[in-house]
Amino acid sequence: MKFTLSTVTKCSGRLGVLGGLDRLPSLSLPTPAIIFHTKGGTIPHLSKEAFQHVYNEQSAVLHLSISNTLHMQDAVKASRMTIAEFIAQNNCATMVFPRDPSEIPIPGTSEKDLLPVYTRKGRRSISLEQYMQLMEAFRPDVYAPLYDGDTDGKSSKKREQKSLDRTEKFVEQCLEWHRKSDALHASHLIGPVVGGYNEKLREKSVEFLRKSDDLFAGYLIDGLHTNGPSVAGLDGTVVLPIVENVCKALPEGKVRLCFGSYDPSLVLDMVTAGVDIFDTSYVYL
């Protein structure tokens, strides 16, 4: 995956083009942009036929989460299809992430070396091995390593530190698996920046990820919220300083993503701060 940056201005953010996917070499997504939030690979309240009328570009980019696709693993693996082929969206690029921006977390205690996932059958925990086996079955165009971004403005310093520690461990193991995997040779990685609202931890997170910068096609700014409708009410004066500092620390030549049902005015402020890609979960909620 290649991100070409064409213009950077202080008052209006960055202009660029995302493309260069192995499976869809003709895909060209001008940024700032949105990618389509899905449930099980389907855009909520919009049939495939209706989508083709609404969005008449040659290719689109879909945001998938494991919470509503985990149950597909055996069927996708048996079919030997990619996840894009399996959901009948072969002309769309697929990006897979651990969390669905529209889902409210189910309370519970996190288990060591496991990440809670909120499926249609309730809360369950997934290991790194299970996650990477899922990625090998799906073979998405882009995916993020397993990571712990379950922090918000109310998280304690201890929880923010735990988020960083767990993420570093998960990412190291995912990178090692990715390097050795034949099934994932055409899939591109997105590095997750975590640390809650602690600027020092955010700096450490970026520093850790940049050690493997050559393996990441872009970066995801996460850990600002725990998803769901409440994200629309976030205070921009609190969120923006964190986003701005993270963007300044990230390499200019890599795409930057930030997901959640943010208020549109905050999205515009984030564009000015340097974020390139968002999702459409705000419309769903």
Coordinates of C-alpha atoms in Angstrom, one line a residue:
M1 CA 0.0 0.0 0.0
K2 CA 1.3 3.4 -0.9
F3 CA 0.3 6.8 0.4
T4 CA 1.3 9.8 -1.8
L5 CA 1.2 13.2 0.0
S6 CA 0.6 16.1 -2.4
T7 CA -0.1 19.1 -0.2
V8 CA 0.3 20.0 3.5
T9 CA -1.1 23.3 4.8
K10 CA -1.5 24.6 8.3
C11 CA -5.1 25.8 7.9
S12 CA -6.6 22.8 6.0
G13 CA -4.6 19.7 6.7
R14 CA -3.1 17.3 4.2
L15 CA -4.1 16.3 0.7
G16 CA -3.0 12.9 -0.6
V17 CA -3.8 9.7 -2.4
L18 CA -4.0 6.2 -1.0
G19 CA -3.4 3.3 -3.4
G20 CA -0.9 0.7 -4.4
L21 CA -2.8 -2.3 -3.0
D22 CA -1.5 -5.6 -4.4
R23 CA -5.0 -7.0 -5.1
L24 CA -6.5 -3.7 -6.4
P25 CA -3.7 -1.8 -8.1
S26 CA -6.1 0.6 -9.8
L27 CA -7.6 1.7 -6.4
S28 CA -7.0 5.4 -5.7
L29 CA -8.6 7.0 -2.7
P30 CA -8.1 10.8 -2.4
T31 CA -7.6 11.9 1.2
P32 CA -9.0 13.3 3.5
A33 CA -11.5 10.5 3.1
I34 CA -13.9 8.1 4.9
I35 CA -14.0 4.4 4.6
F36 CA -17.3 2.5 4.9
H37 CA -18.1 1.0 8.4
T38 CA -19.6 -2.4 8.0
K39 CA -21.4 -5.2 10.0
G40 CA -20.1 -8.5 8.9
G41 CA -18.8 -6.9 5.7
T42 CA -22.2 -5.3 4.8
I43 CA -22.8 -1.6 5.0
P44 CA -25.7 -1.2 7.4
H45 CA -29.1 -0.2 5.9
L46 CA -27.6 -0.2 2.4
S47 CA -27.8 -3.1 -0.1
K48 CA -25.0 -3.7 -2.5
E49 CA -27.1 -2.5 -5.4
A50 CA -28.1 0.7 -3.6
F51 CA -24.5 1.2 -2.6
Q52 CA -23.4 1.1 -6.3
H53 CA -25.8 4.0 -7.0
V54 CA -24.7 6.0 -4.0
Y55 CA -21.0 5.5 -4.5
N56 CA -20.1 5.3 -8.2
E57 CA -16.4 5.2 -7.8
Q58 CA -14.5 2.1 -9.2
S59 CA -13.4 0.9 -5.8
A60 CA -14.4 1.5 -2.2
V61 CA -12.6 0.7 1.1
L62 CA -14.5 -1.2 3.8
H63 CA -13.9 -1.2 7.5
L64 CA -14.4 -4.7 9.1
S65 CA -14.1 -5.6 12.7
I66 CA -13.6 -9.1 14.1
S67 CA -16.5 -8.8 16.5
N68 CA -19.0 -9.3 13.7
T69 CA -16.9 -11.5 11.4
L70 CA -15.3 -13.9 13.8
H71 CA -18.1 -16.4 13.2
M72 CA -17.2 -16.5 9.5
Q73 CA -13.7 -17.9 10.0
D74 CA -14.4 -21.6 9.4
A75 CA -16.5 -20.9 6.3
V76 CA -14.0 -18.4 4.8
K77 CA -11.2 -20.8 5.4
A78 CA -13.1 -23.8 3.9
S79 CA -14.0 -21.7 0.8
R80 CA -10.3 -20.7 0.3
M81 CA -11.6 -17.2 -0.6
T82 CA -10.4 -13.9 0.7
I83 CA -12.8 -12.1 3.0
A84 CA -13.5 -9.6 0.1
E85 CA -14.5 -12.5 -2.2
F86 CA -16.6 -14.2 0.6
I87 CA -18.7 -11.1 1.3
A88 CA -19.2 -10.5 -2.5
Q89 CA -17.2 -7.3 -2.5
N90 CA -14.2 -8.3 -4.5
N91 CA -13.9 -4.9 -6.1
C92 CA -13.6 -3.3 -2.6
A93 CA -10.5 -3.0 -0.4
T94 CA -10.9 -4.6 3.0
M95 CA -9.4 -3.2 6.2
V96 CA -9.8 -5.4 9.4
F97 CA -9.5 -4.1 12.9
P98 CA -10.1 -5.6 16.4
R99 CA -12.9 -3.1 17.3
D100 CA -16.2 -2.0 15.8
P101 CA -16.4 1.8 16.4
S102 CA -20.2 1.5 16.8
E103 CA -20.3 -1.1 19.5
I104 CA -20.6 -0.4 23.2
P105 CA -18.2 -2.5 25.3
I106 CA -19.6 -5.2 27.5
P107 CA -18.2 -4.8 31.1
G108 CA -15.8 -7.4 32.3
T109 CA -12.2 -8.0 33.4
S110 CA -9.5 -8.4 30.8
E111 CA -7.5 -11.6 30.9
K112 CA -3.8 -11.7 30.6
D113 CA -2.6 -12.1 27.0
L114 CA -6.2 -12.0 25.7
L115 CA -8.3 -9.2 24.2
P116 CA -12.1 -9.1 24.9
V117 CA -14.3 -9.2 21.8
Y118 CA -17.9 -8.2 21.8
T119 CA -19.6 -10.7 19.5
R120 CA -23.3 -11.3 18.8
K121 CA -23.1 -14.2 21.2
G122 CA -21.7 -11.9 24.0
R123 CA -18.3 -11.1 25.3
R124 CA -15.5 -13.5 24.6
S125 CA -11.7 -13.3 24.7
I126 CA -9.3 -13.9 21.8
S127 CA -5.6 -14.8 21.9
L128 CA -3.0 -13.5 19.6
E129 CA -2.7 -16.9 18.0
Q130 CA -6.5 -17.0 17.3
Y131 CA -6.4 -13.4 15.9
M132 CA -3.5 -14.1 13.5
Q133 CA -5.1 -17.4 12.3
L134 CA -8.2 -15.3 11.6
M135 CA -6.2 -12.9 9.5
E136 CA -4.6 -15.8 7.6
A137 CA -8.1 -17.1 6.8
F138 CA -9.4 -13.7 5.8
R139 CA -6.3 -12.4 4.0
P140 CA -7.5 -8.8 4.1
D141 CA -5.8 -6.1 2.1
V142 CA -5.0 -4.2 5.3
Y143 CA -5.2 -5.1 9.0
A144 CA -4.0 -3.9 12.4
P145 CA -2.1 -6.1 14.8
L146 CA -3.9 -7.1 17.9
Y147 CA -3.7 -4.3 20.4
D148 CA -5.3 -2.9 23.6
G149 CA -6.9 0.5 22.8
D150 CA -9.6 0.3 25.5
T151 CA -9.0 3.7 27.1
D152 CA -10.9 6.9 27.3
G153 CA -10.8 10.2 29.2
K154 CA -11.7 8.5 32.5
S155 CA -9.0 5.9 32.3
S156 CA -6.4 5.9 35.1
K157 CA -2.7 6.3 34.5
K158 CA -2.3 2.6 35.5
R159 CA -4.8 1.6 32.8
E160 CA -3.1 3.8 30.2
Q161 CA 0.2 2.2 31.0
K162 CA -1.3 -1.3 30.8
S163 CA -2.7 -0.4 27.4
L164 CA 0.7 0.5 26.1
D165 CA 2.5 -2.5 27.6
R166 CA -0.1 -5.0 26.3
T167 CA -0.1 -3.3 22.9
E168 CA 3.7 -3.5 22.5
K169 CA 3.7 -7.2 23.4
F170 CA 0.9 -7.9 21.0
V171 CA 2.4 -5.9 18.2
E172 CA 5.9 -7.6 18.5
Q173 CA 4.3 -11.0 18.3
C174 CA 2.1 -10.1 15.4
L175 CA 5.0 -8.6 13.4
E176 CA 7.0 -11.8 14.0
W177 CA 4.0 -13.9 12.8
H178 CA 3.4 -11.6 9.8
R179 CA 7.0 -11.9 8.6
K180 CA 6.8 -15.7 8.6
S181 CA 3.3 -16.0 7.1
D182 CA 2.9 -16.9 3.4
A183 CA -0.9 -16.2 3.6
L184 CA -0.3 -12.6 4.6
H185 CA 2.4 -11.6 2.1
A186 CA 0.0 -9.4 0.2
S187 CA -1.6 -7.8 3.3
H188 CA -0.4 -4.5 4.7
L189 CA -0.1 -3.5 8.4
I190 CA -1.4 -0.5 10.2
G191 CA 0.4 0.5 13.5
P192 CA -1.9 1.3 16.5
V193 CA -0.9 4.3 18.5
V194 CA -2.2 4.0 22.1
G195 CA -1.7 5.6 25.5
G196 CA -5.0 7.2 26.3
Y197 CA -4.7 10.9 27.2
N198 CA -1.2 10.6 28.5
E199 CA 1.1 12.5 26.1
K200 CA 4.3 10.8 27.4
L201 CA 2.8 7.3 26.8
R202 CA 1.6 8.4 23.3
E203 CA 5.2 9.5 22.6
K204 CA 6.5 6.1 23.7
S205 CA 3.9 4.3 21.6
V206 CA 4.9 6.2 18.5
E207 CA 8.6 5.7 19.3
F208 CA 8.0 1.9 19.6
L209 CA 6.1 1.6 16.4
R210 CA 8.6 3.7 14.4
K211 CA 11.3 1.1 15.1
S212 CA 9.4 -1.1 12.6
D213 CA 8.3 1.8 10.4
D214 CA 9.2 -0.1 7.2
L215 CA 6.6 -2.8 8.1
F216 CA 3.7 -0.3 8.6
A217 CA 1.8 1.2 5.7
G218 CA 0.1 3.7 8.1
Y219 CA -0.9 4.4 11.6
L220 CA -4.1 4.3 13.6
I221 CA -4.7 6.8 16.4
D222 CA -6.7 4.9 18.9
G223 CA -7.5 4.8 22.7
L224 CA -9.3 8.1 22.7
H225 CA -12.7 6.5 23.5
T226 CA -14.3 3.1 24.0
N227 CA -16.6 3.3 21.0
G228 CA -20.4 3.7 20.8
P229 CA -22.7 6.7 20.5
S230 CA -21.0 8.6 23.4
V231 CA -18.1 9.4 21.1
A232 CA -20.2 12.0 19.3
G233 CA -20.2 14.1 22.5
L234 CA -16.4 14.1 23.1
D235 CA -14.9 17.5 24.0
G236 CA -12.7 18.6 21.1
T237 CA -10.6 20.8 23.3
V238 CA -9.4 17.6 25.1
V239 CA -9.1 15.3 22.1
L240 CA -7.4 17.7 19.6
P241 CA -4.1 18.3 21.6
I242 CA -3.5 14.6 21.8
V243 CA -4.2 14.1 18.1
E244 CA -2.1 17.0 17.1
N245 CA 0.9 15.8 19.1
V246 CA 0.6 12.3 17.8
C247 CA 0.4 13.5 14.2
K248 CA 3.5 15.7 14.7
A249 CA 5.4 12.6 15.9
L250 CA 4.3 10.3 13.0
P251 CA 6.2 10.2 9.7
E252 CA 4.6 12.5 7.1
G253 CA 4.7 9.9 4.3
K254 CA 2.4 7.4 6.0
V255 CA -1.4 7.6 6.1
R256 CA -3.1 8.3 9.4
L257 CA -6.4 6.9 10.5
C258 CA -8.8 7.6 13.4
F259 CA -12.1 5.8 13.9
G260 CA -15.2 6.5 15.9
S261 CA -18.5 8.3 15.6
Y262 CA -17.0 11.7 16.0
D263 CA -19.1 14.8 15.6
P264 CA -18.5 16.1 12.0
S265 CA -17.1 19.4 13.3
L266 CA -14.5 17.5 15.3
V267 CA -13.7 15.4 12.2
L268 CA -12.9 18.6 10.3
D269 CA -10.6 19.8 13.2
M270 CA -8.8 16.4 13.1
V271 CA -8.3 16.8 9.4
T272 CA -6.6 20.2 10.1
A273 CA -4.5 18.4 12.8
G274 CA -3.2 15.9 10.2
V275 CA -5.6 12.9 10.2
D276 CA -6.3 11.4 6.7
I277 CA -9.0 8.7 7.1
F278 CA -12.1 8.3 9.2
D279 CA -15.1 5.8 9.1
T280 CA -18.8 6.2 8.7
S281 CA -20.0 4.8 12.0
Y282 CA -21.5 8.2 12.9
V283 CA -24.1 7.7 10.2
Y284 CA -25.0 4.2 11.6
L285 CA -25.5 5.5 15.1

